[in-house]
PDB file of C-alpha atoms in Angstrom:
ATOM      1  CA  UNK A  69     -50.771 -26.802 133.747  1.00 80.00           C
ATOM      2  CA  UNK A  70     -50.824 -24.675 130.583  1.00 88.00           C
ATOM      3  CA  UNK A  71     -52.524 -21.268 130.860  1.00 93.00           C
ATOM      4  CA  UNK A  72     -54.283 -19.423 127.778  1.00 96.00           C
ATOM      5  CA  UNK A  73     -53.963 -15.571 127.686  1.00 97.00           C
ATOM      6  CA  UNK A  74     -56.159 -14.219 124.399  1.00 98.00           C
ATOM      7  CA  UNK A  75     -55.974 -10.215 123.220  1.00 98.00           C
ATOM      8  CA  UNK A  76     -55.766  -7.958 121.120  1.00 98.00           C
ATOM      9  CA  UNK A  77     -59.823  -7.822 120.388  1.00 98.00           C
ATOM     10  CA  UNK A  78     -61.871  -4.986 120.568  1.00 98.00           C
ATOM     11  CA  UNK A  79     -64.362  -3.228 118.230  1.00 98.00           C
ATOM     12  CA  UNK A  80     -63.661  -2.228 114.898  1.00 98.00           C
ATOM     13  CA  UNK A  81     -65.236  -1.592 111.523  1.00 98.00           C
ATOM     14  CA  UNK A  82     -65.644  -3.318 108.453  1.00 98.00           C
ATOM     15  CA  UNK A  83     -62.356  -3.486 106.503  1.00 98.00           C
ATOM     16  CA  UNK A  84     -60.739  -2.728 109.466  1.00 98.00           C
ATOM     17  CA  UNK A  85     -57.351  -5.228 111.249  1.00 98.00           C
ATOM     18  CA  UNK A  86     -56.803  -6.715 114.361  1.00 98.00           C
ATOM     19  CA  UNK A  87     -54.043  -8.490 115.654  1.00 98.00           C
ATOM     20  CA  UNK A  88     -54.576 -10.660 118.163  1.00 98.00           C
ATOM     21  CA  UNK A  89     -52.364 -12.803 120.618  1.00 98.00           C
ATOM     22  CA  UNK A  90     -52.039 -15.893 122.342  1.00 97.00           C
ATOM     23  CA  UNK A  91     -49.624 -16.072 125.054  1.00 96.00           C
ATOM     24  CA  UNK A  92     -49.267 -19.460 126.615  1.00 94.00           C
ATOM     25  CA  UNK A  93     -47.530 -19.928 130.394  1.00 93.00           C
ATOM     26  CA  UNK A  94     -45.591 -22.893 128.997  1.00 85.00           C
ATOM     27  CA  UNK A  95     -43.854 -23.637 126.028  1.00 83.00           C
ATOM     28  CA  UNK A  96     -45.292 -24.700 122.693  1.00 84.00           C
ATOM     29  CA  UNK A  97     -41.923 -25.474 121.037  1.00 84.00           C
ATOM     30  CA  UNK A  98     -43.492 -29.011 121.679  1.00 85.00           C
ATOM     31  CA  UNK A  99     -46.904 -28.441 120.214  1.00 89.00           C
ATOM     32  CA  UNK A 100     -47.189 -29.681 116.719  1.00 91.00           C
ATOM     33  CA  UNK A 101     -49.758 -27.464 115.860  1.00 96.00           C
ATOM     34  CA  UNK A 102     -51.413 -24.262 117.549  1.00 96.00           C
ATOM     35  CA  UNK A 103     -54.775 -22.722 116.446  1.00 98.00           C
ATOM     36  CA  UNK A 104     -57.026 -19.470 116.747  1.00 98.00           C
ATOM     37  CA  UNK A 105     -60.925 -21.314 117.182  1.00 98.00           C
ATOM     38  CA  UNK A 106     -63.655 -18.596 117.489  1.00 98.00           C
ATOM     39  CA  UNK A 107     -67.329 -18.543 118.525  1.00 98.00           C
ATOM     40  CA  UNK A 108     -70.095 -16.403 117.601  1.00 97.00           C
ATOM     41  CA  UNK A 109     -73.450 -15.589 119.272  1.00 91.00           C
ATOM     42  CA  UNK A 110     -75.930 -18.983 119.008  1.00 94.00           C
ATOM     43  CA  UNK A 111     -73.382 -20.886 117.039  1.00 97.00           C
ATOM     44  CA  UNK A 112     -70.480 -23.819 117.808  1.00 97.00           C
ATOM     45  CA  UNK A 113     -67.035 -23.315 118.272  1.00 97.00           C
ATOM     46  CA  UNK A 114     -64.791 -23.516 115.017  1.00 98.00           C
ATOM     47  CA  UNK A 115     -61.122 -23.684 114.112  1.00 98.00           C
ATOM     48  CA  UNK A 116     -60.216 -20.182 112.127  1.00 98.00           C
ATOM     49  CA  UNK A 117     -56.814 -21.426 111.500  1.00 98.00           C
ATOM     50  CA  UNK A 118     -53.769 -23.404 112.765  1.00 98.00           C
ATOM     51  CA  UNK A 119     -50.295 -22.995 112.318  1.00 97.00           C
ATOM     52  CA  UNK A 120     -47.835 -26.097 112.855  1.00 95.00           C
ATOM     53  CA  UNK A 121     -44.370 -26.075 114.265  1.00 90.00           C
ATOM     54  CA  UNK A 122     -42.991 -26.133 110.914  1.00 90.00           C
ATOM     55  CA  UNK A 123     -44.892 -23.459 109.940  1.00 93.00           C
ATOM     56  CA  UNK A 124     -47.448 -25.137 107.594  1.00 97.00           C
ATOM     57  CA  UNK A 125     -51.002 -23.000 107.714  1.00 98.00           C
ATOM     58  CA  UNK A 126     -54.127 -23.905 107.152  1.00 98.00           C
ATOM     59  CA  UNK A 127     -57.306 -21.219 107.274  1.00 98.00           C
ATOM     60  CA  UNK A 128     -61.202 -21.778 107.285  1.00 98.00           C
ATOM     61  CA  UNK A 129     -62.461 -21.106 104.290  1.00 98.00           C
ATOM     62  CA  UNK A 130     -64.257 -17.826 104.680  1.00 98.00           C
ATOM     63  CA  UNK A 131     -60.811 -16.161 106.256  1.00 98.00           C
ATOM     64  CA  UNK A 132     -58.243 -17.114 103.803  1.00 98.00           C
ATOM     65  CA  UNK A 133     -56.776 -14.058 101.794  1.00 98.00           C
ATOM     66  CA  UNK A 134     -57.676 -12.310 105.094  1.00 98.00           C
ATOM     67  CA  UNK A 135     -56.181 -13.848 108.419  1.00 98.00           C
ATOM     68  CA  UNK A 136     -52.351 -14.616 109.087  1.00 98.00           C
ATOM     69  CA  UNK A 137     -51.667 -17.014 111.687  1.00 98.00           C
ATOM     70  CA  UNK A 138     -48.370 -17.253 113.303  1.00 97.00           C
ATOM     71  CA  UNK A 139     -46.360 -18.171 115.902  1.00 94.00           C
ATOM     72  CA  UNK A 140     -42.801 -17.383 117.991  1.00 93.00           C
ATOM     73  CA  UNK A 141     -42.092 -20.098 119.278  1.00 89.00           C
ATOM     74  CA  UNK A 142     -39.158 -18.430 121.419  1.00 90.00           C
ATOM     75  CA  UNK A 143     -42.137 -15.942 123.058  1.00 94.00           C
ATOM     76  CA  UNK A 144     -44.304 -18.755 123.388  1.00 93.00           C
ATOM     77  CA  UNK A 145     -46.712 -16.594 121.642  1.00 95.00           C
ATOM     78  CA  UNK A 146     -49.018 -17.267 118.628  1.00 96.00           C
ATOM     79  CA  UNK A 147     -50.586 -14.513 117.118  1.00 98.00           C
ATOM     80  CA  UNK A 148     -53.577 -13.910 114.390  1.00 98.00           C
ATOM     81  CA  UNK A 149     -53.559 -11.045 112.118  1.00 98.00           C
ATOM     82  CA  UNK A 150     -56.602 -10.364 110.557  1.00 98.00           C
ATOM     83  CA  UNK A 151     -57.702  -7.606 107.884  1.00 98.00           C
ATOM     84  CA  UNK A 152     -60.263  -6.931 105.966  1.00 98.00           C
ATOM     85  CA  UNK A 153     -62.625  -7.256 108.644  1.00 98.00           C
ATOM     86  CA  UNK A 154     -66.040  -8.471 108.043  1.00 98.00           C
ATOM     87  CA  UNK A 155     -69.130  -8.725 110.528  1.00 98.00           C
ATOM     88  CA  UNK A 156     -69.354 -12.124 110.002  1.00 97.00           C
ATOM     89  CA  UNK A 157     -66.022 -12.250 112.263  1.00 98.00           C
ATOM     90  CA  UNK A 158     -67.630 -11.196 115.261  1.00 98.00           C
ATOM     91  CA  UNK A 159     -67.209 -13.784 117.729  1.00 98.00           C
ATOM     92  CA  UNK A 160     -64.938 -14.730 120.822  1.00 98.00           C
ATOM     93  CA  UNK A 161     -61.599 -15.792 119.770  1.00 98.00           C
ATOM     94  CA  UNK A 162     -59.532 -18.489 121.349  1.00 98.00           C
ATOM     95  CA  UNK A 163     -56.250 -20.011 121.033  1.00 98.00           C
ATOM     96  CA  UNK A 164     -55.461 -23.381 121.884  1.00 97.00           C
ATOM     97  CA  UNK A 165     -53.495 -26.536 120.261  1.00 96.00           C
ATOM     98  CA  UNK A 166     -54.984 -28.692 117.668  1.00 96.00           C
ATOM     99  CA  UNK A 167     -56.355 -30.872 118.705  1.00 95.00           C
ATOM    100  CA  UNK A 168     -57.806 -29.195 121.934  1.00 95.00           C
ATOM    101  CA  UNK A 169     -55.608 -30.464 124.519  1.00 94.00           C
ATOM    102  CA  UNK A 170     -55.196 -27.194 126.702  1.00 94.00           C
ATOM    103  CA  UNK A 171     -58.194 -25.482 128.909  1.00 95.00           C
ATOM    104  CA  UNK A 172     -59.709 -22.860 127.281  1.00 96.00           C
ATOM    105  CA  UNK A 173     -58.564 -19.327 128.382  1.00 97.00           C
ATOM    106  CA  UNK A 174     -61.338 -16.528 128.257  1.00 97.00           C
ATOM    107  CA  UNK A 175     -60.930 -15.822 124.789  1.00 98.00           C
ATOM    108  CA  UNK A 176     -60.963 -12.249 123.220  1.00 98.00           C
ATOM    109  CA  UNK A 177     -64.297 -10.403 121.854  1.00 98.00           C
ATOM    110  CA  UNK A 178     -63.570  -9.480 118.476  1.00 98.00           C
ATOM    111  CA  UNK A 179     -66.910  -6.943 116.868  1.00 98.00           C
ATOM    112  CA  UNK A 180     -67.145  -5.973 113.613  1.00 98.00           C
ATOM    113  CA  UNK A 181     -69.705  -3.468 112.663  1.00 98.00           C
ATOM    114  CA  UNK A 182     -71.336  -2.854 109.545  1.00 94.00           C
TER     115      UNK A 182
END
């Protein structure tokens, strides 16, 4: 039903931004809450961040200060703004609703070098 388009990766270098985006075939206007999960090499998925309708935020840990997530609801997009790059954030990024409800879209290779 609902379709997950991630971008907006690519390589950068420490200290370096990326903005990534989520753009999602139906409407989220619905979705309590949307969230950016990411997964690096040898390791499980985790939830970066999530944004509710109202737009409450949370943020893991190691990303706050760093990442901005967002949404527009009228674009049905939700975006992920993230400075201060660290290697650490290397991983494929993926948007989806919290909880999980959606199929996972390819996701978006975000590498930070050192």
């Amino acid at each position: 039903q609902v379709q997950l388009v991630e971008s907006g990766g690519g390589l950068v270098q420490a200290g370096g931004s990326l903005r990534l985006s989520c753009a999602v075939s139906g409407s989220i206007v619905g979705i309590n809450a949307m969230g950016w999960y990411r997964q690096a090499p040898g390791k499980q998925r985790e939830l970066v961040a999530y944004i509710t309708r109202g737009g409450s935020t949370n943020y893991l840990d190691s990303v706050k200060g760093r990442f901005t997530i967002s949404r527009d609801n009228a674009k049905n997009t939700v975006y992920l703004q993230m400075n201060s790059l660290k290697p650490e954030d290397t991983a494929v990024y993926y948007c989806n609703a919290r909880p999980e409800i959606f199929s996972w879209g390819k996701g978006t290779l975000v590498t930070v070098s050192s």
